[in-house]
PDB file of C-alpha atoms in Angstrom:
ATOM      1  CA  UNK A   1       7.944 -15.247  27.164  1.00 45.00           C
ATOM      2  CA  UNK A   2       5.901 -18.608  27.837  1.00 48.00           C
ATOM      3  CA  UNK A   3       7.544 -20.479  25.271  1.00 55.00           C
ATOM      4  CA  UNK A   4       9.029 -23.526  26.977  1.00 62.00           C
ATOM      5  CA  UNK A   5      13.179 -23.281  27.348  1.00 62.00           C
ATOM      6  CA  UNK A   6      13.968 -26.221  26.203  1.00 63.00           C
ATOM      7  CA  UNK A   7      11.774 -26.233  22.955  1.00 62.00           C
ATOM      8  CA  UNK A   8      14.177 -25.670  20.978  1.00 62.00           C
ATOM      9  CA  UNK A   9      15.693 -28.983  21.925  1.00 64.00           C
ATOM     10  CA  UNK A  10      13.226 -31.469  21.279  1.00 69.00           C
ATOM     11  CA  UNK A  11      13.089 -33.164  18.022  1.00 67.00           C
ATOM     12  CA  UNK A  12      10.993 -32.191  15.201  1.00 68.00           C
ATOM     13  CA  UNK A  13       8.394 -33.796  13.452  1.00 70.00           C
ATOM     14  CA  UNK A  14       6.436 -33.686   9.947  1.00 69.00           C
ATOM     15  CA  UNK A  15       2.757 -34.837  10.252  1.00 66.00           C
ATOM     16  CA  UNK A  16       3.605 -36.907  13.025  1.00 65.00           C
ATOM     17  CA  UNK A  17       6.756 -38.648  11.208  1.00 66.00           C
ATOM     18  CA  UNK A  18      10.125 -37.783  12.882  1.00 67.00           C
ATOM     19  CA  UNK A  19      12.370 -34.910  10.648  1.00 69.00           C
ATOM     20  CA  UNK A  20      15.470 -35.416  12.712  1.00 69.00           C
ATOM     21  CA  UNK A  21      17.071 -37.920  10.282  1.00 72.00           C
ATOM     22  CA  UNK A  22      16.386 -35.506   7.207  1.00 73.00           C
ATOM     23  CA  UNK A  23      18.265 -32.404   9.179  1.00 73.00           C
ATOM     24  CA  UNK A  24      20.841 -34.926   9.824  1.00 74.00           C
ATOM     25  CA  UNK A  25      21.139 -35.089   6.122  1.00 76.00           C
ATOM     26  CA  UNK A  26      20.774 -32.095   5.009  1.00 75.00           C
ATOM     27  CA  UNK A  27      24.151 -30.572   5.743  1.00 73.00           C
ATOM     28  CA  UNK A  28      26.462 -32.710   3.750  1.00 73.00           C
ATOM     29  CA  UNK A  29      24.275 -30.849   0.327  1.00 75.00           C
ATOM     30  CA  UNK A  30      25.352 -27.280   1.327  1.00 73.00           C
ATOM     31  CA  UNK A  31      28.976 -28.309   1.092  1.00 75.00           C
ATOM     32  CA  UNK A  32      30.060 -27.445  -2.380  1.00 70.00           C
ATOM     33  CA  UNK A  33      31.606 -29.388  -5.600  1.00 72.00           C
ATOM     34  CA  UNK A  34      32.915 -28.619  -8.285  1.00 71.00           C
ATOM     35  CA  UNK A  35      33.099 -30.473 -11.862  1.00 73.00           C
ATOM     36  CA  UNK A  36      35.649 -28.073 -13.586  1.00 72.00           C
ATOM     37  CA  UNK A  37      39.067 -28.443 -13.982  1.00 71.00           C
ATOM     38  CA  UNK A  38      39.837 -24.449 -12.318  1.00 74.00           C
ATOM     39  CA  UNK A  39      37.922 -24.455  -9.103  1.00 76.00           C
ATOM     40  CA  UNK A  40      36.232 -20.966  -7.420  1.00 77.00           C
ATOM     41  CA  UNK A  41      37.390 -19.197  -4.858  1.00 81.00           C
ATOM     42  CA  UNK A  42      34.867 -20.677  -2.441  1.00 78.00           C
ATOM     43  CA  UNK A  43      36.073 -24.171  -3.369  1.00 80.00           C
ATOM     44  CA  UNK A  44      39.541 -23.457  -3.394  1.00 82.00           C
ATOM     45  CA  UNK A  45      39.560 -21.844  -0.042  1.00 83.00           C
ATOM     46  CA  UNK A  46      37.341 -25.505   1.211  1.00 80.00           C
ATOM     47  CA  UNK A  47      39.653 -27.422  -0.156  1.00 82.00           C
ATOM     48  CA  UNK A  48      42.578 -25.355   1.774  1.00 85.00           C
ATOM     49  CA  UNK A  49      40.814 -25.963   4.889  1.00 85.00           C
ATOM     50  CA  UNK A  50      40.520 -29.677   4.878  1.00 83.00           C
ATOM     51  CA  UNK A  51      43.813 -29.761   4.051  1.00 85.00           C
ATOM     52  CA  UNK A  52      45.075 -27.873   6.788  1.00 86.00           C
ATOM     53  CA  UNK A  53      42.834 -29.728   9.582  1.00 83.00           C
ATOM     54  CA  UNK A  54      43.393 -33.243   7.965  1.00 82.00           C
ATOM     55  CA  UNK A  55      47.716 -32.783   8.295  1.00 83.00           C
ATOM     56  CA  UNK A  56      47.391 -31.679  11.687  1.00 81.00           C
ATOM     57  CA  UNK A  57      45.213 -34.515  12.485  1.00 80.00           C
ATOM     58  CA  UNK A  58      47.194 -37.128  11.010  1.00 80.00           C
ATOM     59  CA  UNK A  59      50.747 -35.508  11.228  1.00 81.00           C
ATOM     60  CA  UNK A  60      50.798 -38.046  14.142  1.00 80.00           C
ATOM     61  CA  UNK A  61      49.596 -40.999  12.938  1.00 80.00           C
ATOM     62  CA  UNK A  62      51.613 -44.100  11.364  1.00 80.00           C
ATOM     63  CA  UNK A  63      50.444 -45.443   7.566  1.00 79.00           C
ATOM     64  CA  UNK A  64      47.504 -47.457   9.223  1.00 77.00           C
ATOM     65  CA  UNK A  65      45.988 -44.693  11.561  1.00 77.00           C
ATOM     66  CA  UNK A  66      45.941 -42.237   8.210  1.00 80.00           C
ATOM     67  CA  UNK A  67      42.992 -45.058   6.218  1.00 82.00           C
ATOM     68  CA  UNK A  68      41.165 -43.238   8.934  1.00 83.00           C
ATOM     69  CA  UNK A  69      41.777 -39.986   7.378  1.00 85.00           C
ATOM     70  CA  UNK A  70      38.935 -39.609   5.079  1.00 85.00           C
ATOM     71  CA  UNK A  71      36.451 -40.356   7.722  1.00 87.00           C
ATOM     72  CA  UNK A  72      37.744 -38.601  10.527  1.00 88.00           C
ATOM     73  CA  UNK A  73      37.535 -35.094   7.972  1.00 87.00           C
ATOM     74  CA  UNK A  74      34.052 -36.181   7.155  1.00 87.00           C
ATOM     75  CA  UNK A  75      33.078 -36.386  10.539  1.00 89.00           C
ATOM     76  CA  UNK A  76      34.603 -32.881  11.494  1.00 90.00           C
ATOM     77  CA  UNK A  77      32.837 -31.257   8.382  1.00 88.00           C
ATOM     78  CA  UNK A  78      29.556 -32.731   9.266  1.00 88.00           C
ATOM     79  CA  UNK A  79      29.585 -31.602  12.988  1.00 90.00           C
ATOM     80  CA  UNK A  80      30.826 -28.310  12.289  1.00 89.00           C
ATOM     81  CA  UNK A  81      28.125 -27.649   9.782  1.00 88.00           C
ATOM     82  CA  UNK A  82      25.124 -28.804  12.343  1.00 88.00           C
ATOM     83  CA  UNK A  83      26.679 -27.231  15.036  1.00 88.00           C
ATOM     84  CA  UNK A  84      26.324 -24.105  12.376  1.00 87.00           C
ATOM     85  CA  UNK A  85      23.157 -24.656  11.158  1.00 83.00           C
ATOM     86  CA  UNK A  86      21.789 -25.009  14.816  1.00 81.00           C
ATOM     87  CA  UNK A  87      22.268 -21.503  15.183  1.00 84.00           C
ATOM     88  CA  UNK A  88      20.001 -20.018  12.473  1.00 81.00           C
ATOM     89  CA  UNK A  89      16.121 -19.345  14.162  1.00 76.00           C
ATOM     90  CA  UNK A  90      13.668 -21.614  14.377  1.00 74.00           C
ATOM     91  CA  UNK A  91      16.476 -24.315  13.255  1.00 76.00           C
ATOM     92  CA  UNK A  92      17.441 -27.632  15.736  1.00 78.00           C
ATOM     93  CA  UNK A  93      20.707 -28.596  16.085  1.00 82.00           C
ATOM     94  CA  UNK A  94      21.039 -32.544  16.236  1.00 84.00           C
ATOM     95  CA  UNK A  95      24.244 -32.186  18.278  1.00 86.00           C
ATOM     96  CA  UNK A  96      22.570 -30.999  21.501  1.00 85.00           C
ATOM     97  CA  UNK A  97      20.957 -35.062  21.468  1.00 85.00           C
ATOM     98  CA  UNK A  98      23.081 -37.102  23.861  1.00 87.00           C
ATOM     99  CA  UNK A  99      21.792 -40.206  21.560  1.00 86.00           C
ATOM    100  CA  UNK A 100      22.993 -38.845  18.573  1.00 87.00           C
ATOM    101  CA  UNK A 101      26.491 -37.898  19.926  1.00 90.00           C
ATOM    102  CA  UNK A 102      27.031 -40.978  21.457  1.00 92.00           C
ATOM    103  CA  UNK A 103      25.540 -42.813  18.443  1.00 90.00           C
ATOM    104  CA  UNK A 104      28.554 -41.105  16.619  1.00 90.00           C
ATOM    105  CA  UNK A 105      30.994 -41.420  19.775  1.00 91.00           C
ATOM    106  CA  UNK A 106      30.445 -45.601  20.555  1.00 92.00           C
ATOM    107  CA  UNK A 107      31.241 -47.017  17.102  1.00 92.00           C
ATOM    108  CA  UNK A 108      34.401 -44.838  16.464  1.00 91.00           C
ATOM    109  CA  UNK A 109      35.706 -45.334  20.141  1.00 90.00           C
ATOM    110  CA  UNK A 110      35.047 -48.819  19.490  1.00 90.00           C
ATOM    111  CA  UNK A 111      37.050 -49.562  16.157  1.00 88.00           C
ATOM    112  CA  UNK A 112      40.060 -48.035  17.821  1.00 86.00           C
ATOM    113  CA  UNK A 113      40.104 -49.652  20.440  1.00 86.00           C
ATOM    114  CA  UNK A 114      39.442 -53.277  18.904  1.00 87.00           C
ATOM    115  CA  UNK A 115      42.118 -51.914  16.183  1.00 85.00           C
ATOM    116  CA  UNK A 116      44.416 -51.450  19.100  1.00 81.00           C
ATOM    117  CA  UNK A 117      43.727 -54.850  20.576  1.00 83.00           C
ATOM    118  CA  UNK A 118      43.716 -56.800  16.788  1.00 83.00           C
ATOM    119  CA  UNK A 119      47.506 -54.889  16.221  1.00 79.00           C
ATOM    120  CA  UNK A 120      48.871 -54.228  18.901  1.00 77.00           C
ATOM    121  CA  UNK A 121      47.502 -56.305  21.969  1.00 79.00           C
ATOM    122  CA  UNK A 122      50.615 -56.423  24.456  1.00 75.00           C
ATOM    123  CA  UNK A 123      50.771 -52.286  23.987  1.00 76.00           C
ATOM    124  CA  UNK A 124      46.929 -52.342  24.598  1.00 74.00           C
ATOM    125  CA  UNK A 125      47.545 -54.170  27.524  1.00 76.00           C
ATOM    126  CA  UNK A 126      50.086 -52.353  28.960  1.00 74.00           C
ATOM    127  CA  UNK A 127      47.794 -48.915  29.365  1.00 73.00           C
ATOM    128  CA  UNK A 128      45.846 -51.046  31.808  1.00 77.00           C
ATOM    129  CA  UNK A 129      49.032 -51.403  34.051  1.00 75.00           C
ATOM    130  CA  UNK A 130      51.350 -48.710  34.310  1.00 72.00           C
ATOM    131  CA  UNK A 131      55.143 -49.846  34.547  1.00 73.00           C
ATOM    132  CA  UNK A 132      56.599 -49.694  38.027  1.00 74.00           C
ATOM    133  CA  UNK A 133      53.253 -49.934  39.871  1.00 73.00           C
ATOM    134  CA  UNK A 134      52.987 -51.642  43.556  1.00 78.00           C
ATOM    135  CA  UNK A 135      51.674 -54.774  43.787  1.00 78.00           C
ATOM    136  CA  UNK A 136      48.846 -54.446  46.111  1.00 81.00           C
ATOM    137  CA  UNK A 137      47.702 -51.298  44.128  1.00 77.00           C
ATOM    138  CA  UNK A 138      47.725 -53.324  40.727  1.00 78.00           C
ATOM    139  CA  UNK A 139      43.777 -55.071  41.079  1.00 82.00           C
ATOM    140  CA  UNK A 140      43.064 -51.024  41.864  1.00 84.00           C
ATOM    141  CA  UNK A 141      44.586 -49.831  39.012  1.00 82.00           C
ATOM    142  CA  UNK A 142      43.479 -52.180  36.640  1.00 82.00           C
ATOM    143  CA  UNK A 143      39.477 -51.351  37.655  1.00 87.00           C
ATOM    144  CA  UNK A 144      40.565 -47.381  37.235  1.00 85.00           C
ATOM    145  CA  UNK A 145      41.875 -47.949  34.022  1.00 83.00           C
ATOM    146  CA  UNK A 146      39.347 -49.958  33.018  1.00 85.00           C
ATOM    147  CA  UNK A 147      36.601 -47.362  34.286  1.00 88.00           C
ATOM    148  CA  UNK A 148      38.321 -44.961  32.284  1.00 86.00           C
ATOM    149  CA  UNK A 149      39.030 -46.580  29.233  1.00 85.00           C
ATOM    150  CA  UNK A 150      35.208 -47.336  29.063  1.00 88.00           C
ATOM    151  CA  UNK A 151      34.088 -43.653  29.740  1.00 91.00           C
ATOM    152  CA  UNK A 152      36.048 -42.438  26.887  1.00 89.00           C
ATOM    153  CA  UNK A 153      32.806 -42.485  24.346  1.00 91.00           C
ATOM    154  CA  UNK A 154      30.178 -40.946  26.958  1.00 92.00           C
ATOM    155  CA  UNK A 155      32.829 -38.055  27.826  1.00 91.00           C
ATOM    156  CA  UNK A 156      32.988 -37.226  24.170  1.00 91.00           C
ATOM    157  CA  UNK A 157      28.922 -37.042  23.830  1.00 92.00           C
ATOM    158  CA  UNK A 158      28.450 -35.083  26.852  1.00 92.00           C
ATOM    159  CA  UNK A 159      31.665 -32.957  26.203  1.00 92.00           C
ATOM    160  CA  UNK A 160      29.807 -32.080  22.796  1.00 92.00           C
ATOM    161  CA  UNK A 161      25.857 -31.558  24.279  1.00 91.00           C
ATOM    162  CA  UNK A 162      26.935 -29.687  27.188  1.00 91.00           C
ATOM    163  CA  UNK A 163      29.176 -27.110  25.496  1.00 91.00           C
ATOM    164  CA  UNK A 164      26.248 -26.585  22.049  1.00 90.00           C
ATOM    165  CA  UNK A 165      22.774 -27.245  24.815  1.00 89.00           C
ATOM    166  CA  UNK A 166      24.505 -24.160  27.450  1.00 88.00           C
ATOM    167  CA  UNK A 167      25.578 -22.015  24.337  1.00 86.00           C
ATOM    168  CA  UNK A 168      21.665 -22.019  23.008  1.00 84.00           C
ATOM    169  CA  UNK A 169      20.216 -21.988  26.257  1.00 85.00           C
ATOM    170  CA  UNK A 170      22.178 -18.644  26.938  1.00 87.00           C
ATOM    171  CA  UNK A 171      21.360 -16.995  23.816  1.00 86.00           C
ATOM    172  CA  UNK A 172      18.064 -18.042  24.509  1.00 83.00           C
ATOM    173  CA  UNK A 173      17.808 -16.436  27.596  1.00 85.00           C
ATOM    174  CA  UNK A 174      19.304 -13.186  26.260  1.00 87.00           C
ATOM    175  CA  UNK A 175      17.228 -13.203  23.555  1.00 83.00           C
ATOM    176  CA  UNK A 176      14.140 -13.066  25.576  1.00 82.00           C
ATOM    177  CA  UNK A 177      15.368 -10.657  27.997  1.00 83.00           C
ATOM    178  CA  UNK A 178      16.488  -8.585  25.080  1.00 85.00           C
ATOM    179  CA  UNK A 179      12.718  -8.554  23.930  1.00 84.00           C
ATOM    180  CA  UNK A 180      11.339  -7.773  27.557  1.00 83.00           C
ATOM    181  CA  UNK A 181      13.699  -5.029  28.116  1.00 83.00           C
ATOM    182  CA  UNK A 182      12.896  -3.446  24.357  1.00 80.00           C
ATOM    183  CA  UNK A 183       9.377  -2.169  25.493  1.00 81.00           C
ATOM    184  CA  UNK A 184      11.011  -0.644  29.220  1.00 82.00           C
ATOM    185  CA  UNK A 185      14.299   0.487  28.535  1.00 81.00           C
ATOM    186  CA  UNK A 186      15.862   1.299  25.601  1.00 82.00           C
ATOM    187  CA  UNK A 187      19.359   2.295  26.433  1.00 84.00           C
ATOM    188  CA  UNK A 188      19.749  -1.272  28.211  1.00 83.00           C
ATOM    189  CA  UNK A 189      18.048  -2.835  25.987  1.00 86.00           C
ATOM    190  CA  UNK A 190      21.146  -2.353  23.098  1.00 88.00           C
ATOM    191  CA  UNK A 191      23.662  -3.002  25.730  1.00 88.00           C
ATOM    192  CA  UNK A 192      22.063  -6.470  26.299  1.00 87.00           C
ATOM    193  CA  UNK A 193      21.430  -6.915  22.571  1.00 88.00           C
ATOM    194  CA  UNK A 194      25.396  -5.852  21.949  1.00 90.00           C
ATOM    195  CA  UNK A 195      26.138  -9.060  24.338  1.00 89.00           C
ATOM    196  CA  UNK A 196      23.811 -10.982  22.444  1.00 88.00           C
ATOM    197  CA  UNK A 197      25.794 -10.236  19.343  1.00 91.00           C
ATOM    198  CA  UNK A 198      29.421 -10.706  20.788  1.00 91.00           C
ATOM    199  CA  UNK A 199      27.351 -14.341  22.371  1.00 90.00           C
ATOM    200  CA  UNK A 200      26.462 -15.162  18.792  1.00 90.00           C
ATOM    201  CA  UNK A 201      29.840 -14.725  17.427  1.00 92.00           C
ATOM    202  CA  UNK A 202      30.742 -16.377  20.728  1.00 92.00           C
ATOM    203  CA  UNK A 203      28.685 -19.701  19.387  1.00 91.00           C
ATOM    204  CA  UNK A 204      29.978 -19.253  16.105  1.00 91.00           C
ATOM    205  CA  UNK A 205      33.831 -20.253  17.267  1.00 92.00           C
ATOM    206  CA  UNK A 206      32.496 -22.869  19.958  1.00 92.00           C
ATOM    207  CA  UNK A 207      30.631 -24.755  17.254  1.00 91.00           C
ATOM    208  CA  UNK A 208      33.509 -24.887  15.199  1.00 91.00           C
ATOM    209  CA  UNK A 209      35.923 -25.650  18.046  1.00 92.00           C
ATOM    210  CA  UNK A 210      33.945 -28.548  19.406  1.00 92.00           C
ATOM    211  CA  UNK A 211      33.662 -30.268  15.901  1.00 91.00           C
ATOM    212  CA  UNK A 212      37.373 -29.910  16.008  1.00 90.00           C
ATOM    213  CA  UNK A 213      37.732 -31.018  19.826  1.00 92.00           C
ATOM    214  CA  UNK A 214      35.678 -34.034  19.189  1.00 93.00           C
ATOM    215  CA  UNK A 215      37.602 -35.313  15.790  1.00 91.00           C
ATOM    216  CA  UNK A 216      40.647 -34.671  17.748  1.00 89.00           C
ATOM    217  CA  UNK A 217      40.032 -36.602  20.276  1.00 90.00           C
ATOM    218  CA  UNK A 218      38.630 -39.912  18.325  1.00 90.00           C
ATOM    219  CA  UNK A 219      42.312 -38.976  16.574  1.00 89.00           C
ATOM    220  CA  UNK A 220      44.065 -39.014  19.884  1.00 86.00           C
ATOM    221  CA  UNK A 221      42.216 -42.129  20.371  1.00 86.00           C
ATOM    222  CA  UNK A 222      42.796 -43.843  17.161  1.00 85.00           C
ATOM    223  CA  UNK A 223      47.064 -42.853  17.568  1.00 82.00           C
ATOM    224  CA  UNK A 224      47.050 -44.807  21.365  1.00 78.00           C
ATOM    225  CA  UNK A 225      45.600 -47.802  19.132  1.00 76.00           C
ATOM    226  CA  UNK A 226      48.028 -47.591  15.920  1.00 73.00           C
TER     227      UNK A 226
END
């Protein structure tokens, strides 16, 4: 019950050397390949999936926008398998790092919107001044677009840490109550460890969903640009 809250969130190291660039790359090995010409059922049902999340993603996206298509998948599979992985014990989840999320968020925001300006500069332009607007509100509403076209990037980091850090700091919490309670109570003790279960499964779709959220939204970004 000592243990520090936030342990779980601070990066690990190996005899003093920092470890959070090998968990970084370990998911991408437990996604698996195959070299024959039939494919397994595991395999087969992967392959489904990116499929089905790579058209809905790029259903709306002209001929240029879908070159982004390989990396935007990438990107999904990769969060949703940290945000996964974060949830074993003992495990830490690179996702709840505001540096890492906006490490991923910057550069992506970035190429869409200098692929927005490169193609299509006059549309670019435009979001900054919305047809029809008053001319002594224009200098306004050029700062407030501005503002808000330069948010964009930390919005998606903190969208992603806020939603993984609260999830683990909740089933933290009811983890450790669940042990206190085990030695004084028994019959509350499996009602609280019933909501830790329906929690976990809880985390289970949020991790996938904000993988999903997050690609979308780089999408979203990418289609305003193309």
């Amino acid at each position: 019950m000592n243990e520090n809250l936030f342990a779980s969130f601070i990066a690990p190291t190996i005899l003093g050397l920092p470890a959070a660039v090998l968990i970084i790359l370990f998911p991408p090995l437990l996604i698996p390949t195959s070299k024959y010409l039939i494919n397994n059922r595991l395999i087969t049902t992967q392959q489904w999936l990116i499929k089905l999340t790579s058209k809905q993603m790029m259903t709306m996206h002209n001929t240029k926008g879908r070159t982004w298509s390989l990396m935007l998948v990438s990107l999904i599979i990769f969060i949703a398998t940290t945000n996964l992985l974060g949830l074993l014990p003992h495990s830490f989840t690179p996702t709840t790092q505001l540096s890492m999320n906006l490490a991923m968020a910057i550069p992506l925001w970035a190429g869409a919107v200098i692929m927005g300006f490169r193609s299509k500069i006059k549309n670019a332009l435009a979001h900054f001044l919305p047809q029809g607007t008053p001319t002594p509100l224009i200098p306004m509403l050029v700062i407030i677009e501005t503002i808000s076209l330069l948010i964009q990037p930390m919005a998606l980091a903190v969208r992603l840490t806020a939603n993984i850090t609260a999830g683990h700091l909740l089933m933290h919490l009811i983890g450790s109550a669940t042990l206190a309670m085990s030695t004084i109570n028994l019959p509350s003790t499996l009602i609280i460890f019933t909501i830790l279960i329906l929690l976990t499964i809880l985390e289970i779709a949020v991790a996938l969903i904000q993988a999903y959220v997050f690609t979308l939204l780089v999408s979203l970004y990418l289609h305003d640009s193309t």
